[in-house]
């Protein structure tokens, strides 16, 4: 197999995996552990200078090469352009988009610096696979530095539709930059179509085909590769987590009540305020569920330097207080809401104890928690997934109860249906979803992408 170099802003360094690293880190860690390769990116730290050669670290399968960010890069590339401009853009939240030319320039410079520091590591690396919105321009910078290897790019978040994309001042430049890659992978067919629409808008001289773009004498393929999970790993962790100390304590604390669970980084794209309000509607309109259910929301803090993340935290505190004030009893609290993280095993154990997985992002590239919830369920008595139609996962997990997260009444109805669903129907839905998860797991995702990249290069 070809030697693979993976590049992403966030790197899940062994022994340092945080609780709020997100789907990219979870997915790539599993994919690389199996296939091996080099993983290059940010070491998670801020330093005075960042020009030294990358720090190297290895375990059995993966070599890691990481670099710090300077204070300016952290503030302007990561917090600024990536997370205050591209993130809201990709999640269709134009009211939150904030563009600053200086931050954009630092973003391009940081992409160029990553390219320069990667170059000396490329000697025996024919396949380069770049990830996510932090590094849209990295491929172009590598090409400018003379790299001829096949270059692939995978976007973990949604690609905005052309009319939304136009709000980004340098949209033409970034769409052109993406055409430096040989293979562009997206989570769903909708994202592929949105990108092809963007090419029509921004690069009129390019020829757009059904799943490719011909431009400047090159052909760039544009394909969906929905990211999956390691089903057996999740099932094993869930079993261990469930019978571990925290799993036992959670189960005992429920005293027979049905558990509804949500696990998300504390991010405005996850729709947490609407989720809490929809749960309030369940308690309001189906009073029989009062005292019989508990919503447990784990939302580890994420990107705390971005002001919008602080606002969402305060908003959630207020709604949580309101729910308690309205519905709590002296011996029952409807909601358990925590912003701290837990080890992965504990989280999977918690998921397996829930009757309902409530995954209602307002927009999400894929949403791995939805898949983990299903894989964590016990086969004889599985829970029900209530899933947002606006998460990439809804394109695959058709046997979930699919709801529109903007329609609180529909979410409340979905909850009521899930909580009352007979075991036979739960098993049927769960088996159908497990088949999809097994057929398109994390290993299939990595293999399909790498195969397509190598194939396109004639390797
Ligand atoms: P995103 O990438 O936007 O954060 P995903 O749902 O795709 O969303 O991925 C989130 C990943 O982070 C999942 O693998 C999930 O299990 C993990 N995760 C989320 N919250 C926690 C937590 N509190 N502790 C440990 N892992 C967590
Ligand atoms: O999966 C989406 C994603 O944005 C990743 O790109 C990112 O690594 C993760 O969520 C967590 O965000 P951050 O790296 O900003 O902590």
GROMACS .gro file of C-alpha atoms in nm, residues 14-451:
model
  438
   14UNK     CA    1  -0.161   0.952   2.144
   15UNK     CA    2  -0.216   0.982   2.517
   16UNK     CA    3  -0.343   1.338   2.480
   17UNK     CA    4  -0.684   1.286   2.330
   18UNK     CA    5  -0.921   1.549   2.459
   19UNK     CA    6  -1.289   1.514   2.518
   20UNK     CA    7  -1.399   1.780   2.271
   21UNK     CA    8  -1.181   1.717   1.973
   22UNK     CA    9  -1.467   1.634   1.744
   23UNK     CA   10  -1.540   1.394   1.463
   24UNK     CA   11  -1.229   1.461   1.256
   25UNK     CA   12  -0.994   1.352   1.534
   26UNK     CA   13  -1.205   1.049   1.628
   27UNK     CA   14  -1.239   0.934   1.269
   28UNK     CA   15  -0.882   0.988   1.157
   29UNK     CA   16  -0.735   0.832   1.469
   30UNK     CA   17  -0.923   0.507   1.399
   31UNK     CA   18  -0.855   0.514   1.025
   32UNK     CA   19  -0.482   0.570   1.066
   33UNK     CA   20  -0.435   0.323   1.351
   34UNK     CA   21  -0.533   0.050   1.106
   35UNK     CA   22  -0.359   0.162   0.790
   36UNK     CA   23  -0.054   0.351   0.921
   37UNK     CA   24   0.095   0.669   0.783
   38UNK     CA   25   0.218   1.012   0.880
   39UNK     CA   26  -0.017   1.262   1.048
   40UNK     CA   27   0.091   1.625   1.025
   41UNK     CA   28  -0.078   1.924   1.191
   42UNK     CA   29  -0.110   2.155   1.488
   43UNK     CA   30   0.017   2.032   1.824
   44UNK     CA   31  -0.258   2.223   2.009
   45UNK     CA   32  -0.015   2.475   2.161
   46UNK     CA   33   0.067   2.840   2.103
   47UNK     CA   34   0.437   2.935   2.087
   48UNK     CA   35   0.636   3.251   2.026
   49UNK     CA   36   0.769   3.123   1.696
   50UNK     CA   37   0.661   2.834   1.484
   51UNK     CA   38   0.936   2.795   1.226
   52UNK     CA   39   1.125   2.509   1.391
   53UNK     CA   40   1.098   2.167   1.225
   54UNK     CA   41   0.798   1.963   1.339
   55UNK     CA   42   0.820   1.759   1.659
   56UNK     CA   43   0.812   1.388   1.576
   57UNK     CA   44   0.639   1.112   1.768
   58UNK     CA   45   0.557   0.755   1.672
   59UNK     CA   46   0.349   0.465   1.791
   60UNK     CA   47   0.323   0.123   1.625
   61UNK     CA   48   0.119   0.240   1.331
   62UNK     CA   49   0.133   0.617   1.301
   63UNK     CA   50   0.411   0.876   1.283
   64UNK     CA   51   0.305   1.217   1.408
   65UNK     CA   52   0.470   1.544   1.306
   66UNK     CA   53   0.325   1.848   1.477
   67UNK     CA   54   0.394   2.219   1.495
   68UNK     CA   55   0.264   2.496   1.723
   69UNK     CA   56   0.072   2.804   1.610
   70UNK     CA   57   0.199   3.153   1.687
   71UNK     CA   58  -0.034   3.376   1.891
   72UNK     CA   59  -0.121   3.566   1.576
   73UNK     CA   60  -0.196   3.246   1.383
   74UNK     CA   61  -0.409   3.115   1.667
   75UNK     CA   62  -0.610   3.438   1.689
   76UNK     CA   63  -0.640   3.510   1.317
   77UNK     CA   64  -0.612   3.176   1.132
   78UNK     CA   65  -0.779   2.940   1.379
   79UNK     CA   66  -1.017   3.153   1.589
   80UNK     CA   67  -1.060   3.427   1.329
   81UNK     CA   68  -1.092   3.313   0.970
   82UNK     CA   69  -1.148   2.940   1.029
   83UNK     CA   70  -1.394   2.959   1.316
   84UNK     CA   71  -1.557   3.303   1.290
   85UNK     CA   72  -1.585   3.308   0.914
   86UNK     CA   73  -1.566   2.964   0.748
   87UNK     CA   74  -1.745   2.773   1.024
   88UNK     CA   75  -2.061   2.990   1.028
   89UNK     CA   76  -2.050   3.005   0.646
   90UNK     CA   77  -2.037   2.625   0.609
   91UNK     CA   78  -2.315   2.588   0.866
   92UNK     CA   79  -2.537   2.843   0.689
   93UNK     CA   80  -2.524   3.097   0.972
   94UNK     CA   81  -2.450   3.414   0.778
   95UNK     CA   82  -2.567   3.631   1.068
   96UNK     CA   83  -2.266   3.502   1.264
   97UNK     CA   84  -2.011   3.538   0.983
   98UNK     CA   85  -1.737   3.792   1.048
   99UNK     CA   86  -1.474   3.859   0.784
  100UNK     CA   87  -1.146   4.046   0.835
  101UNK     CA   88  -0.893   4.082   0.552
  102UNK     CA   89  -0.601   4.057   0.791
  103UNK     CA   90  -0.732   3.725   0.931
  104UNK     CA   91  -0.780   3.588   0.583
  105UNK     CA   92  -0.421   3.681   0.496
  106UNK     CA   93  -0.296   3.504   0.810
  107UNK     CA   94  -0.505   3.201   0.712
  108UNK     CA   95  -0.333   3.188   0.372
  109UNK     CA   96   0.008   3.243   0.533
  110UNK     CA   97  -0.052   2.962   0.783
  111UNK     CA   98  -0.153   2.728   0.500
  112UNK     CA   99   0.171   2.826   0.324
  113UNK     CA  100   0.375   2.768   0.640
  114UNK     CA  101   0.223   2.423   0.691
  115UNK     CA  102   0.316   2.345   0.328
  116UNK     CA  103   0.677   2.455   0.383
  117UNK     CA  104   0.714   2.250   0.701
  118UNK     CA  105   0.557   1.948   0.539
  119UNK     CA  106   0.788   1.948   0.236
  120UNK     CA  107   1.095   1.788   0.399
  121UNK     CA  108   0.874   1.503   0.528
  122UNK     CA  109   0.742   1.407   0.186
  123UNK     CA  110   1.029   1.209   0.041
  124UNK     CA  111   0.861   0.869   0.040
  125UNK     CA  112   0.502   0.988   0.049
  126UNK     CA  113   0.316   0.961  -0.276
  127UNK     CA  114  -0.035   1.017  -0.137
  128UNK     CA  115  -0.126   1.336   0.051
  129UNK     CA  116  -0.466   1.365   0.212
  130UNK     CA  117  -0.562   1.707   0.354
  131UNK     CA  118  -0.860   1.758   0.587
  132UNK     CA  119  -1.118   2.022   0.657
  133UNK     CA  120  -1.189   2.391   0.627
  134UNK     CA  121  -0.874   2.509   0.803
  135UNK     CA  122  -0.661   2.399   0.509
  136UNK     CA  123  -0.855   2.482   0.193
  137UNK     CA  124  -0.549   2.651   0.037
  138UNK     CA  125  -0.284   2.401   0.145
  139UNK     CA  126  -0.300   2.199  -0.179
  140UNK     CA  127  -0.242   2.508  -0.389
  141UNK     CA  128   0.054   2.607  -0.170
  142UNK     CA  129   0.201   2.256  -0.202
  143UNK     CA  130   0.165   2.271  -0.580
  144UNK     CA  131   0.336   2.612  -0.584
  145UNK     CA  132   0.620   2.456  -0.386
  146UNK     CA  133   0.662   2.196  -0.661
  147UNK     CA  134   0.478   1.898  -0.510
  148UNK     CA  135   0.356   1.663  -0.785
  149UNK     CA  136   0.214   1.385  -0.565
  150UNK     CA  137  -0.158   1.309  -0.579
  151UNK     CA  138  -0.337   1.550  -0.349
  152UNK     CA  139  -0.672   1.470  -0.192
  153UNK     CA  140  -0.893   1.687   0.024
  154UNK     CA  141  -1.185   1.587   0.246
  155UNK     CA  142  -1.428   1.838   0.394
  156UNK     CA  143  -1.577   1.720   0.723
  157UNK     CA  144  -1.831   2.003   0.742
  158UNK     CA  145  -2.106   2.092   0.492
  159UNK     CA  146  -2.012   2.279   0.174
  160UNK     CA  147  -2.236   2.588   0.149
  161UNK     CA  148  -2.467   2.627  -0.147
  162UNK     CA  149  -2.351   2.887  -0.403
  163UNK     CA  150  -2.593   3.159  -0.294
  164UNK     CA  151  -2.464   3.132   0.064
  165UNK     CA  152  -2.100   3.101  -0.043
  166UNK     CA  153  -2.120   3.436  -0.221
  167UNK     CA  154  -2.128   3.608   0.118
  168UNK     CA  155  -1.763   3.516   0.169
  169UNK     CA  156  -1.556   3.796   0.013
  170UNK     CA  157  -1.275   3.570  -0.120
  171UNK     CA  158  -1.508   3.290  -0.233
  172UNK     CA  159  -1.375   3.284  -0.590
  173UNK     CA  160  -1.017   3.259  -0.477
  174UNK     CA  161  -1.088   2.972  -0.236
  175UNK     CA  162  -1.292   2.771  -0.485
  176UNK     CA  163  -1.005   2.805  -0.736
  177UNK     CA  164  -0.758   2.703  -0.465
  178UNK     CA  165  -0.954   2.382  -0.408
  179UNK     CA  166  -0.906   2.291  -0.773
  180UNK     CA  167  -0.535   2.235  -0.700
  181UNK     CA  168  -0.635   1.900  -0.544
  182UNK     CA  169  -0.685   1.589  -0.758
  183UNK     CA  170  -0.968   1.446  -0.552
  184UNK     CA  171  -1.223   1.641  -0.348
  185UNK     CA  172  -1.427   1.436  -0.101
  186UNK     CA  173  -1.743   1.552   0.074
  187UNK     CA  174  -1.975   1.395   0.330
  188UNK     CA  175  -2.284   1.376   0.106
  189UNK     CA  176  -2.396   1.409  -0.251
  190UNK     CA  177  -2.559   1.743  -0.158
  191UNK     CA  178  -2.217   1.882  -0.063
  192UNK     CA  179  -2.068   1.758  -0.392
  193UNK     CA  180  -2.348   1.929  -0.586
  194UNK     CA  181  -2.302   2.249  -0.385
  195UNK     CA  182  -1.932   2.248  -0.469
  196UNK     CA  183  -1.995   2.188  -0.839
  197UNK     CA  184  -2.243   2.477  -0.831
  198UNK     CA  185  -1.972   2.692  -0.672
  199UNK     CA  186  -1.731   2.602  -0.952
  200UNK     CA  187  -1.992   2.706  -1.213
  201UNK     CA  188  -2.027   3.036  -1.029
  202UNK     CA  189  -1.662   3.110  -0.958
  203UNK     CA  190  -1.464   2.947  -1.237
  204UNK     CA  191  -1.669   2.991  -1.556
  205UNK     CA  192  -1.387   2.862  -1.777
  206UNK     CA  193  -1.389   2.522  -1.597
  207UNK     CA  194  -1.589   2.234  -1.746
  208UNK     CA  195  -1.819   2.085  -1.485
  209UNK     CA  196  -1.910   1.719  -1.535
  210UNK     CA  197  -2.134   1.500  -1.323
  211UNK     CA  198  -1.869   1.416  -1.061
  212UNK     CA  199  -1.562   1.601  -1.184
  213UNK     CA  200  -1.425   1.934  -1.298
  214UNK     CA  201  -1.184   1.981  -1.590
  215UNK     CA  202  -0.975   2.289  -1.550
  216UNK     CA  203  -0.632   2.407  -1.666
  217UNK     CA  204  -0.555   2.074  -1.835
  218UNK     CA  205  -0.631   1.880  -1.518
  219UNK     CA  206  -0.926   1.672  -1.401
  220UNK     CA  207  -1.043   1.704  -1.040
  221UNK     CA  208  -1.283   1.437  -0.919
  222UNK     CA  209  -1.561   1.538  -0.677
  223UNK     CA  210  -1.707   1.245  -0.483
  224UNK     CA  211  -1.904   1.169  -0.166
  225UNK     CA  212  -1.728   0.966   0.106
  226UNK     CA  213  -1.957   0.962   0.411
  227UNK     CA  214  -1.736   0.915   0.718
  228UNK     CA  215  -1.819   0.614   0.936
  229UNK     CA  216  -1.724   0.474   1.273
  230UNK     CA  217  -1.548   0.163   1.401
  231UNK     CA  218  -1.861  -0.033   1.492
  232UNK     CA  219  -1.690  -0.306   1.694
  233UNK     CA  220  -1.475  -0.060   1.885
  234UNK     CA  221  -1.782   0.143   1.986
  235UNK     CA  222  -1.978  -0.172   2.082
  236UNK     CA  223  -1.691  -0.297   2.298
  237UNK     CA  224  -1.633   0.039   2.464
  238UNK     CA  225  -2.005   0.069   2.527
  239UNK     CA  226  -2.019  -0.266   2.700
  240UNK     CA  227  -1.720  -0.182   2.916
  241UNK     CA  228  -1.842   0.168   2.988
  242UNK     CA  229  -2.187   0.046   3.080
  243UNK     CA  230  -2.057  -0.198   3.339
  244UNK     CA  231  -1.791   0.046   3.468
  245UNK     CA  232  -1.828   0.268   3.772
  246UNK     CA  233  -1.985   0.565   3.591
  247UNK     CA  234  -2.219   0.348   3.383
  248UNK     CA  235  -2.343   0.175   3.698
  249UNK     CA  236  -2.386   0.504   3.880
  250UNK     CA  237  -2.582   0.656   3.593
  251UNK     CA  238  -2.806   0.351   3.568
  252UNK     CA  239  -2.872   0.346   3.941
  253UNK     CA  240  -2.951   0.717   3.945
  254UNK     CA  241  -3.225   0.672   3.685
  255UNK     CA  242  -3.434   0.455   3.919
  256UNK     CA  243  -3.610   0.301   3.618
  257UNK     CA  244  -3.676   0.627   3.431
  258UNK     CA  245  -3.612   0.638   3.056
  259UNK     CA  246  -3.295   0.819   2.956
  260UNK     CA  247  -3.277   1.058   2.660
  261UNK     CA  248  -2.917   1.147   2.579
  262UNK     CA  249  -2.739   1.420   2.382
  263UNK     CA  250  -2.360   1.440   2.337
  264UNK     CA  251  -2.222   1.734   2.142
  265UNK     CA  252  -1.943   1.989   2.154
  266UNK     CA  253  -2.097   2.308   2.290
  267UNK     CA  254  -2.139   2.461   1.945
  268UNK     CA  255  -2.420   2.673   1.801
  269UNK     CA  256  -2.446   2.439   1.502
  270UNK     CA  257  -2.565   2.159   1.729
  271UNK     CA  258  -2.904   2.318   1.795
  272UNK     CA  259  -2.892   2.276   2.172
  273UNK     CA  260  -3.126   2.562   2.271
  274UNK     CA  261  -3.391   2.435   2.026
  275UNK     CA  262  -3.334   2.083   2.158
  276UNK     CA  263  -3.394   2.190   2.518
  277UNK     CA  264  -3.706   2.381   2.414
  278UNK     CA  265  -3.837   2.081   2.218
  279UNK     CA  266  -3.788   1.867   2.529
  280UNK     CA  267  -3.987   2.132   2.719
  281UNK     CA  268  -4.268   2.085   2.464
  282UNK     CA  269  -4.263   1.710   2.525
  283UNK     CA  270  -4.308   1.769   2.898
  284UNK     CA  271  -4.574   2.030   2.832
  285UNK     CA  272  -4.788   1.841   2.581
  286UNK     CA  273  -4.731   1.482   2.701
  287UNK     CA  274  -4.756   1.526   3.080
  288UNK     CA  275  -4.755   1.147   3.123
  289UNK     CA  276  -4.380   1.156   3.052
  290UNK     CA  277  -4.311   1.396   3.339
  291UNK     CA  278  -4.113   1.219   3.613
  292UNK     CA  279  -4.073   0.921   3.376
  293UNK     CA  280  -3.787   1.060   3.166
  294UNK     CA  281  -3.455   1.241   3.207
  295UNK     CA  282  -3.268   1.433   2.939
  296UNK     CA  283  -2.891   1.402   2.993
  297UNK     CA  284  -2.699   1.650   2.779
  298UNK     CA  285  -2.320   1.635   2.776
  299UNK     CA  286  -2.175   1.937   2.599
  300UNK     CA  287  -1.802   1.986   2.656
  301UNK     CA  288  -1.685   2.343   2.605
  302UNK     CA  289  -1.532   2.407   2.264
  303UNK     CA  290  -1.364   2.711   2.099
  304UNK     CA  291  -1.422   2.923   2.407
  305UNK     CA  292  -1.232   3.220   2.254
  306UNK     CA  293  -1.506   3.262   1.994
  307UNK     CA  294  -1.764   3.502   2.144
  308UNK     CA  295  -2.063   3.327   1.984
  309UNK     CA  296  -1.975   3.013   2.180
  310UNK     CA  297  -1.997   3.206   2.502
  311UNK     CA  298  -2.339   3.344   2.407
  312UNK     CA  299  -2.473   2.997   2.334
  313UNK     CA  300  -2.344   2.878   2.672
  314UNK     CA  301  -2.527   3.157   2.851
  315UNK     CA  302  -2.843   3.096   2.651
  316UNK     CA  303  -2.837   2.728   2.743
  317UNK     CA  304  -2.788   2.805   3.112
  318UNK     CA  305  -3.100   3.021   3.099
  319UNK     CA  306  -3.314   2.761   2.918
  320UNK     CA  307  -3.194   2.485   3.152
  321UNK     CA  308  -3.290   2.699   3.454
  322UNK     CA  309  -3.626   2.767   3.295
  323UNK     CA  310  -3.696   2.398   3.233
  324UNK     CA  311  -3.618   2.318   3.593
  325UNK     CA  312  -3.818   2.608   3.729
  326UNK     CA  313  -4.116   2.498   3.526
  327UNK     CA  314  -4.115   2.118   3.551
  328UNK     CA  315  -3.881   1.996   3.827
  329UNK     CA  316  -4.020   1.826   4.134
  330UNK     CA  317  -3.854   1.799   4.474
  331UNK     CA  318  -3.747   1.445   4.387
  332UNK     CA  319  -3.704   1.470   4.006
  333UNK     CA  320  -3.504   1.696   3.776
  334UNK     CA  321  -3.602   1.676   3.408
  335UNK     CA  322  -3.259   1.775   3.280
  336UNK     CA  323  -2.898   1.689   3.359
  337UNK     CA  324  -2.671   1.923   3.173
  338UNK     CA  325  -2.291   1.908   3.197
  339UNK     CA  326  -2.017   2.092   3.009
  340UNK     CA  327  -1.731   1.867   3.114
  341UNK     CA  328  -1.588   1.586   2.906
  342UNK     CA  329  -1.559   1.216   2.988
  343UNK     CA  330  -1.330   0.942   2.862
  344UNK     CA  331  -1.457   0.789   2.540
  345UNK     CA  332  -1.541   0.458   2.708
  346UNK     CA  333  -1.760   0.632   2.964
  347UNK     CA  334  -1.943   0.828   2.692
  348UNK     CA  335  -2.009   0.511   2.491
  349UNK     CA  336  -2.136   0.341   2.809
  350UNK     CA  337  -2.372   0.633   2.873
  351UNK     CA  338  -2.500   0.615   2.513
  352UNK     CA  339  -2.576   0.246   2.553
  353UNK     CA  340  -2.792   0.313   2.860
  354UNK     CA  341  -3.020   0.558   2.681
  355UNK     CA  342  -3.359   0.473   2.536
  356UNK     CA  343  -3.338   0.771   2.303
  357UNK     CA  344  -3.041   0.936   2.129
  358UNK     CA  345  -3.137   1.296   2.059
  359UNK     CA  346  -2.917   1.432   1.779
  360UNK     CA  347  -3.067   1.751   1.641
  361UNK     CA  348  -2.800   1.977   1.486
  362UNK     CA  349  -2.927   2.272   1.281
  363UNK     CA  350  -2.661   2.173   1.028
  364UNK     CA  351  -2.386   1.912   1.046
  365UNK     CA  352  -2.146   1.760   0.796
  366UNK     CA  353  -2.206   1.407   0.924
  367UNK     CA  354  -2.244   1.377   1.304
  368UNK     CA  355  -2.059   1.077   1.438
  369UNK     CA  356  -2.245   1.077   1.768
  370UNK     CA  357  -2.559   0.965   1.580
  371UNK     CA  358  -2.367   0.664   1.449
  372UNK     CA  359  -2.200   0.594   1.783
  373UNK     CA  360  -2.538   0.597   1.957
  374UNK     CA  361  -2.668   0.323   1.728
  375UNK     CA  362  -2.352   0.111   1.754
  376UNK     CA  363  -2.354   0.140   2.134
  377UNK     CA  364  -2.705  -0.005   2.173
  378UNK     CA  365  -2.762  -0.352   2.318
  379UNK     CA  366  -2.904  -0.577   2.041
  380UNK     CA  367  -3.185  -0.726   2.253
  381UNK     CA  368  -3.323  -0.393   2.374
  382UNK     CA  369  -3.195  -0.114   2.150
  383UNK     CA  370  -3.283   0.252   2.189
  384UNK     CA  371  -3.419   0.483   1.919
  385UNK     CA  372  -3.229   0.755   1.736
  386UNK     CA  373  -3.412   1.086   1.686
  387UNK     CA  374  -3.205   1.252   1.416
  388UNK     CA  375  -3.200   1.590   1.246
  389UNK     CA  376  -3.274   1.587   0.873
  390UNK     CA  377  -2.997   1.848   0.841
  391UNK     CA  378  -2.717   1.619   0.960
  392UNK     CA  379  -2.524   1.432   0.691
  393UNK     CA  380  -2.598   1.111   0.886
  394UNK     CA  381  -2.968   1.140   0.796
  395UNK     CA  382  -2.879   1.049   0.437
  396UNK     CA  383  -2.767   0.707   0.559
  397UNK     CA  384  -2.959   0.634   0.879
  398UNK     CA  385  -3.303   0.630   0.721
  399UNK     CA  386  -3.443   0.410   0.999
  400UNK     CA  387  -3.390   0.676   1.261
  401UNK     CA  388  -3.686   0.899   1.344
  402UNK     CA  389  -3.593   1.188   1.118
  403UNK     CA  390  -3.703   1.531   1.239
  404UNK     CA  391  -3.656   1.891   1.131
  405UNK     CA  392  -3.471   2.060   1.421
  406UNK     CA  393  -3.639   2.392   1.342
  407UNK     CA  394  -3.978   2.233   1.409
  408UNK     CA  395  -3.984   2.193   1.786
  409UNK     CA  396  -4.326   2.026   1.780
  410UNK     CA  397  -4.200   1.762   1.539
  411UNK     CA  398  -3.896   1.697   1.760
  412UNK     CA  399  -4.126   1.661   2.063
  413UNK     CA  400  -4.349   1.420   1.866
  414UNK     CA  401  -4.039   1.224   1.764
  415UNK     CA  402  -3.940   1.197   2.129
  416UNK     CA  403  -4.286   1.081   2.231
  417UNK     CA  404  -4.286   0.821   1.952
  418UNK     CA  405  -3.937   0.701   2.043
  419UNK     CA  406  -4.021   0.669   2.413
  420UNK     CA  407  -4.330   0.461   2.337
  421UNK     CA  408  -4.188   0.246   2.058
  422UNK     CA  409  -4.237  -0.132   2.104
  423UNK     CA  410  -3.923  -0.342   2.126
  424UNK     CA  411  -3.990  -0.526   1.795
  425UNK     CA  412  -3.992  -0.201   1.599
  426UNK     CA  413  -3.685  -0.075   1.784
  427UNK     CA  414  -3.498  -0.395   1.691
  428UNK     CA  415  -3.600  -0.370   1.326
  429UNK     CA  416  -3.489  -0.011   1.293
  430UNK     CA  417  -3.166  -0.078   1.481
  431UNK     CA  418  -3.074  -0.382   1.267
  432UNK     CA  419  -3.128  -0.185   0.945
  433UNK     CA  420  -2.907   0.100   1.073
  434UNK     CA  421  -2.638  -0.139   1.197
  435UNK     CA  422  -2.613  -0.288   0.849
  436UNK     CA  423  -2.544   0.055   0.703
  437UNK     CA  424  -2.290   0.130   0.977
  438UNK     CA  425  -2.107  -0.197   0.914
  439UNK     CA  426  -2.109  -0.167   0.536
  440UNK     CA  427  -1.976   0.189   0.544
  441UNK     CA  428  -1.754   0.197   0.850
  442UNK     CA  429  -1.447   0.409   0.919
  443UNK     CA  430  -1.214   0.161   0.751
  444UNK     CA  431  -1.429   0.158   0.438
  445UNK     CA  432  -1.422   0.542   0.438
  446UNK     CA  433  -1.043   0.565   0.455
  447UNK     CA  434  -0.992   0.281   0.210
  448UNK     CA  435  -1.238   0.421  -0.044
  449UNK     CA  436  -1.078   0.766  -0.034
  450UNK     CA  437  -0.718   0.644  -0.052
  451UNK     CA  438  -0.808   0.398  -0.326
   0.00000   0.00000   0.00000
